[in-house]
Amino acid sequence: MGLPRNPNTRSADYLDGMLGDSGKSTKWRPQKSTSARLVTLLTCLQFAFAVYATFLLYYMSPSIDLRTPKPDFAWASKIAQQWKHYIIPPHVVTHYQESTNNVVLEPQPMISTPSEVCEHEKIEFEQKKSNDALMIKIKLELYDQVRDFQAKNIGTETLTELMSIKSKWDMSSPQNTPKVTVILNHFKRKTLCSQLDSLLHQTLPFHHVWVLSFGSPNELGLKRIVESYNDTRISFISSSYDFKYYGRFQMALQTEADLVYILDDDMIPGTKMLQILSHVAGTEKYKNSVLGSIGRILPFRQKDFTFPSYRKFRSKEAGLYLPDPAYDITVDKIVQVDFLSSSWFLSAELVKTLFIETPFTFMTGEDLHLSYQLQKYRNAGSFVLPVDPKDKETWGDSEHRLAYVSETTVIFKDVVTVRDDQWWRALSTGYITQWAAMNPQKIDALFYAHSIEEVKALAPLLEKFRSTVGKKAYIVVPGSGFCSCEEATSALHWPKTVCRERRFKIFDLGVGALSGISSSEVPVVQAVYASMKGLIKVHNPSVVITVDDIDSNVRKALKMATESNSNGSTLVHLPRPSITKVLWMADLRSTALPNWNRMRVSVNIITQNRVNSLTRLLKSLKDAYYLGDEVPISFNMDSQVDEPTLKLVKTFDWPHGPKTLRRRIIQGGLIRAVSESWYPSSDDDFGLLLEDDIEVSPYYYLWIKYALLSYHYDPQVSLPELSSISLYTPRLVEVVKERPKWNATDYFKHIHPNTPYLHQLPCSWGAVFFPKHWREFYVYMNMRFTEDAKQNPVQIPKSRTNGWQASWKKFLIDMMYLRGYVSLYPNFPNQMSFSTNHMEPGAHISAKDNVVRHNKTDFEVPLLKDDFKTYLPNGKMPSASKLPSLNLFNQAVSLKGLKSAGSKLRQDVLNCTVTEVVMVDHETGLPTRCATF
């Protein structure tokens, strides 16, 4: 007896039949309820999903290398859909949709395939080619110059040579295979599918691809494309806000990969690009670099000393775009550029450098800002890789025509202006462009002023440099918040237009771009150091000049920046009151200026029991200008020094350097007191010897420094005969018995009444002695010293020095006469000098055994109280070749004539001929040989 079948249960019975054992007779079964049928349906669906999930779990297993290409899971979805049709016919699903109110099972939409959603740009034109012969010639000439320079200085390689260099990322093992995150930034162009297809077929698989859509009108279409690839390594990231050109680099900060490849939407890389880029980035030479396929070399300076726009037409100085298909310029060897465009490949660590300084603008220029910041703070270069012209898979830009499909921002006039301002600001804050590398500059002085007051203080010296023929000097200011270019130009009475000209004159570092609202000194120090280091390297100043009371942190930054220059720039800190006193600095040769800080002049005072005289001398020394130099002072006292003198020297405060006290145990006398008061510690150690009855001019140290830099520290000057610099101008011919009066101003009026001159007579009333000659003098005096002057073998014809007793100066005169040495003397109106002798009683003056009587007016000369520069010929020291020279008797004789007179005596410590003089070892002062002069 059978139960009647409900026609509505036909489908369920059919399902039961499908699930029954095929080969067995079908037995009658009780009719199943609706809920039972639903359970059966869900079980089948569960089974289908389990199959699909099994594949997913397999590929998510840790044993599977995630960097290898992943299969497309769309096929699994299709199988599941097909199984569903076999297991659950559509009419069954429809039946249950109609018969149940609470359970609705809708078929899921199929995932689209790339072929269904992809769009491609239509390129219906040929690559633009120039037929401008002049432009082609200009571009090729400049490119050849760049390549030749780089080949000689940094070395350049072809693609084959690059791939043969040992690399960290040679793909020989998993450890040597880098993880690369590729970032694709899309807005309007229809190139995403072409990019993804290329990336999926790379010889080095990528780690991740991030497709960015910031404010794009095509956001939904881009998202569908990414989903159609159904690859878990490819992610879509969008925002309704347009983060412009910097957004992709901000995203790059989030990657955990080893390397980042950032691509514009017009770049379709060849399938070998990831492998090539990774290999080069793993080499020792290029590991600290950003690599790309397109780059630009910024403008060169024009003949009028200005820089053109980088988009200036028909101008060689406008720079280069590399490669440039319009002019058939290809890159066959790696080339360093000033910035890269359209693609950037670099280590993830380097990306953060882009954000050290606030960009000039966020609207454009991220390409230049990246290269500028990398060079400035990481010393990293930007390079365009070469390609194999026969293998397009090695090209990073396989379809250059895409750049012309959609207009780019860089062609618009206002954007070009902004970008011109941006690269000029970079060049003005230490960016070493290819022009700067190929054309090293050489200027005399680079001034740095951190405040408007410092600008005003340095202005006189800056103007003196700039107004001196043949001199170049620029000034640097930190920028708004401290001292802006506009504020500085106002203080200097310059037109404010100089702040907008692309011409070297004033540099605004824009320190605020780094420091912002920070109250820490670190950003300021970092910004000043990084910018000044670049400016110094570009312009190679002989000196960097600032005030000595500048902020201590800025001072450190300037010191580090100056010391980083291998070409030998010198940092000079000038006290503000001294700046107007050293305008002669601009008259020194650029080769002498770097030696500004080399000399070390020590003041060595010989004193015993003239406390009032010593007090006067010390006051005059304290009132002098020292230009911020360290000047040690020593007091040399004989054993019989009195108590007031001891108290004075003990309490005397010397702010310019260390103070040393020396006292003899046994009375040595003046000859030992003077000659042993100083001995040089190096070839840059100079000794000023002063007896306590001397008084000096406030300008004495300036005279010494100016003379040393002009005639001793200038590599272009050869004056080995110069052994000392006198502060004093004599009024008598001292070595002649009659001691006639003598006036240098009258004597040299046919040359110039106030020319300095060379004299064979050393000065004992204020003079600086040179280290090499003083060592020589020590040895000579040791070999020739006799208590009885008559036993001295040196007898200079007609010289009253032959009979001098107990005089250190007598031995120095002998040596200078025999070897043709001279001293430099000042010569100003009325014998104004940098020192004077007050002729007070002592070892010689008014001594009981001294029969010579001294008239004070013959020896006491007026001290210079104002700037001596105005008295000099043409307002500056004459060249060494124009210095007149005098013999011991104040007669004009050439330097060669002086040597000849000394050699004819043949009384030196070595037996030389009449055409030879004694040569010494300047390290020891010992005589070594005779040499023809």
Short mmCIF file of C-alpha atoms in Angstrom, two decimals, residues 738-891:
data_model
loop_
_atom_site.label_atom_id
_atom_site.label_comp_id
_atom_site.label_asym_id
_atom_site.label_seq_id
_atom_site.Cartn_x
_atom_site.Cartn_y
_atom_site.Cartn_z
CA GLU A 738 128.20 108.16 14.25
CA ARG A 739 124.63 106.83 14.44
CA PRO A 740 123.22 109.29 11.90
CA LYS A 741 119.53 110.02 11.81
CA TRP A 742 117.54 108.23 9.18
CA ASN A 743 113.96 108.63 7.92
CA ALA A 744 112.48 105.77 5.92
CA THR A 745 109.62 107.91 4.64
CA ASP A 746 112.04 110.31 2.98
CA TYR A 747 114.35 107.56 1.82
CA PHE A 748 111.61 105.65 -0.08
CA LYS A 749 109.58 108.59 -1.37
CA HIS A 750 110.64 107.78 -4.93
CA ILE A 751 108.91 104.39 -4.55
CA HIS A 752 106.19 105.20 -2.07
CA PRO A 753 106.76 107.19 1.11
CA ASN A 754 105.05 104.57 3.28
CA THR A 755 106.12 101.32 1.70
CA PRO A 756 107.19 98.58 4.13
CA TYR A 757 110.76 97.49 3.54
CA LEU A 758 113.22 94.68 4.21
CA HIS A 759 116.22 95.41 6.42
CA GLN A 760 119.18 93.25 7.38
CA LEU A 761 119.04 94.62 10.93
CA PRO A 762 116.93 92.63 13.46
CA CYS A 763 114.82 94.64 15.88
CA SER A 764 115.07 94.22 19.66
CA TRP A 765 112.33 96.72 20.55
CA GLY A 766 109.37 94.66 19.51
CA ALA A 767 109.65 91.97 16.84
CA VAL A 768 108.18 88.61 15.92
CA PHE A 769 110.74 85.92 15.13
CA PHE A 770 110.17 83.02 12.77
CA PRO A 771 110.50 79.46 14.11
CA LYS A 772 112.91 78.02 11.54
CA HIS A 773 115.31 80.94 11.76
CA TRP A 774 115.14 81.02 15.57
CA ARG A 775 116.20 77.37 15.79
CA GLU A 776 118.99 78.23 13.42
CA PHE A 777 119.96 81.17 15.62
CA TYR A 778 120.08 78.96 18.72
CA VAL A 779 122.56 76.62 17.10
CA TYR A 780 124.62 79.48 15.66
CA MET A 781 124.80 81.32 18.99
CA ASN A 782 125.78 78.13 20.78
CA MET A 783 128.65 77.63 18.32
CA ARG A 784 129.84 81.25 18.40
CA PHE A 785 129.17 82.54 21.90
CA THR A 786 132.20 84.04 23.66
CA GLU A 787 132.37 86.14 26.79
CA ASP A 788 134.97 88.34 25.13
CA ALA A 789 133.52 90.01 22.03
CA LYS A 790 136.99 90.47 20.57
CA GLN A 791 137.40 86.71 20.33
CA ASN A 792 134.33 86.43 18.09
CA PRO A 793 135.54 85.32 14.63
CA VAL A 794 132.88 87.37 12.82
CA GLN A 795 133.95 90.92 12.17
CA ILE A 796 131.56 92.82 9.90
CA PRO A 797 133.41 95.64 8.12
CA LYS A 798 132.63 99.11 9.53
CA SER A 799 130.03 97.78 11.98
CA ARG A 800 130.04 98.96 15.57
CA THR A 801 128.37 95.66 16.51
CA ASN A 802 131.82 94.01 16.42
CA GLY A 803 132.52 95.37 19.90
CA TRP A 804 129.17 94.79 21.51
CA GLN A 805 129.38 92.88 24.78
CA ALA A 806 126.74 90.56 26.25
CA SER A 807 124.26 91.19 23.44
CA TRP A 808 122.08 88.45 22.02
CA LYS A 809 121.28 90.82 19.18
CA LYS A 810 124.96 90.96 18.12
CA PHE A 811 124.94 87.21 17.35
CA LEU A 812 121.66 87.49 15.47
CA ILE A 813 123.08 90.36 13.39
CA ASP A 814 126.11 88.27 12.54
CA MET A 815 124.05 85.31 11.41
CA MET A 816 121.68 87.45 9.34
CA TYR A 817 124.60 89.24 7.69
CA LEU A 818 126.43 86.02 6.84
CA ARG A 819 123.37 84.28 5.41
CA GLY A 820 121.52 87.20 3.82
CA TYR A 821 118.45 87.21 6.11
CA VAL A 822 116.18 90.23 6.52
CA SER A 823 113.42 91.62 8.74
CA LEU A 824 110.25 93.38 7.57
CA TYR A 825 109.83 96.94 8.88
CA PRO A 826 106.82 99.28 8.93
CA ASN A 827 107.17 102.76 7.44
CA PHE A 828 104.57 105.38 8.28
CA PRO A 829 104.60 109.18 8.61
CA ASN A 830 106.69 110.56 11.49
CA GLN A 831 107.99 107.03 12.14
CA MET A 832 104.66 105.99 13.65
CA SER A 833 105.09 102.40 14.72
CA PHE A 834 103.40 99.42 16.30
CA SER A 835 105.83 99.55 19.25
CA THR A 836 107.97 102.15 20.94
CA ASN A 837 110.89 102.08 23.35
CA HIS A 838 110.57 104.39 26.37
CA MET A 839 114.34 104.19 26.99
CA GLU A 840 114.06 103.50 30.71
CA PRO A 841 117.14 102.50 32.74
CA GLY A 842 118.02 98.86 32.47
CA ALA A 843 120.76 96.45 31.40
CA HIS A 844 121.87 98.70 28.52
CA ILE A 845 120.21 102.10 28.82
CA SER A 846 121.99 104.24 31.45
CA ALA A 847 124.13 101.29 32.46
CA LYS A 848 127.39 102.23 34.23
CA ASP A 849 129.62 100.45 31.70
CA ASN A 850 127.78 101.85 28.64
CA VAL A 851 129.68 104.92 27.36
CA VAL A 852 127.01 105.60 24.71
CA ARG A 853 124.48 108.19 25.70
CA HIS A 854 120.96 107.86 24.34
CA ASN A 855 118.69 110.72 23.40
CA LYS A 856 115.15 109.62 24.12
CA THR A 857 113.73 111.47 21.11
CA ASP A 858 115.92 109.38 18.82
CA PHE A 859 114.28 106.17 19.99
CA GLU A 860 110.80 106.92 21.26
CA VAL A 861 108.38 106.97 18.34
CA PRO A 862 104.62 107.64 18.23
CA LEU A 863 102.29 104.66 18.26
CA LEU A 864 99.73 104.07 15.54
CA LYS A 865 96.29 104.77 16.97
CA ASP A 866 94.20 104.32 13.84
CA ASP A 867 93.92 101.90 10.93
CA PHE A 868 97.29 101.66 9.21
CA LYS A 869 95.82 100.26 5.97
CA THR A 870 95.16 103.71 4.53
CA TYR A 871 98.89 104.59 4.68
CA LEU A 872 100.04 101.59 2.65
CA PRO A 873 100.72 101.82 -1.10
CA ASN A 874 97.31 101.58 -2.81
CA GLY A 875 95.85 100.78 0.60
CA LYS A 876 97.44 97.33 0.86
CA MET A 877 100.69 95.48 1.38
CA PRO A 878 102.84 95.60 -1.76
CA SER A 879 103.77 92.35 -3.44
CA ALA A 880 106.92 90.70 -2.11
CA SER A 881 108.80 91.45 -5.31
CA LYS A 882 108.21 95.18 -4.80
CA LEU A 883 109.54 95.35 -1.25
CA PRO A 884 112.77 97.39 -1.20
CA SER A 885 115.65 95.87 0.75
CA LEU A 886 118.45 97.49 2.76
CA ASN A 887 121.72 96.15 4.07
CA LEU A 888 122.94 96.49 7.64
CA PHE A 889 124.01 100.08 6.97
CA ASN A 890 120.65 101.25 5.52
CA GLN A 891 121.88 101.09 1.95
#
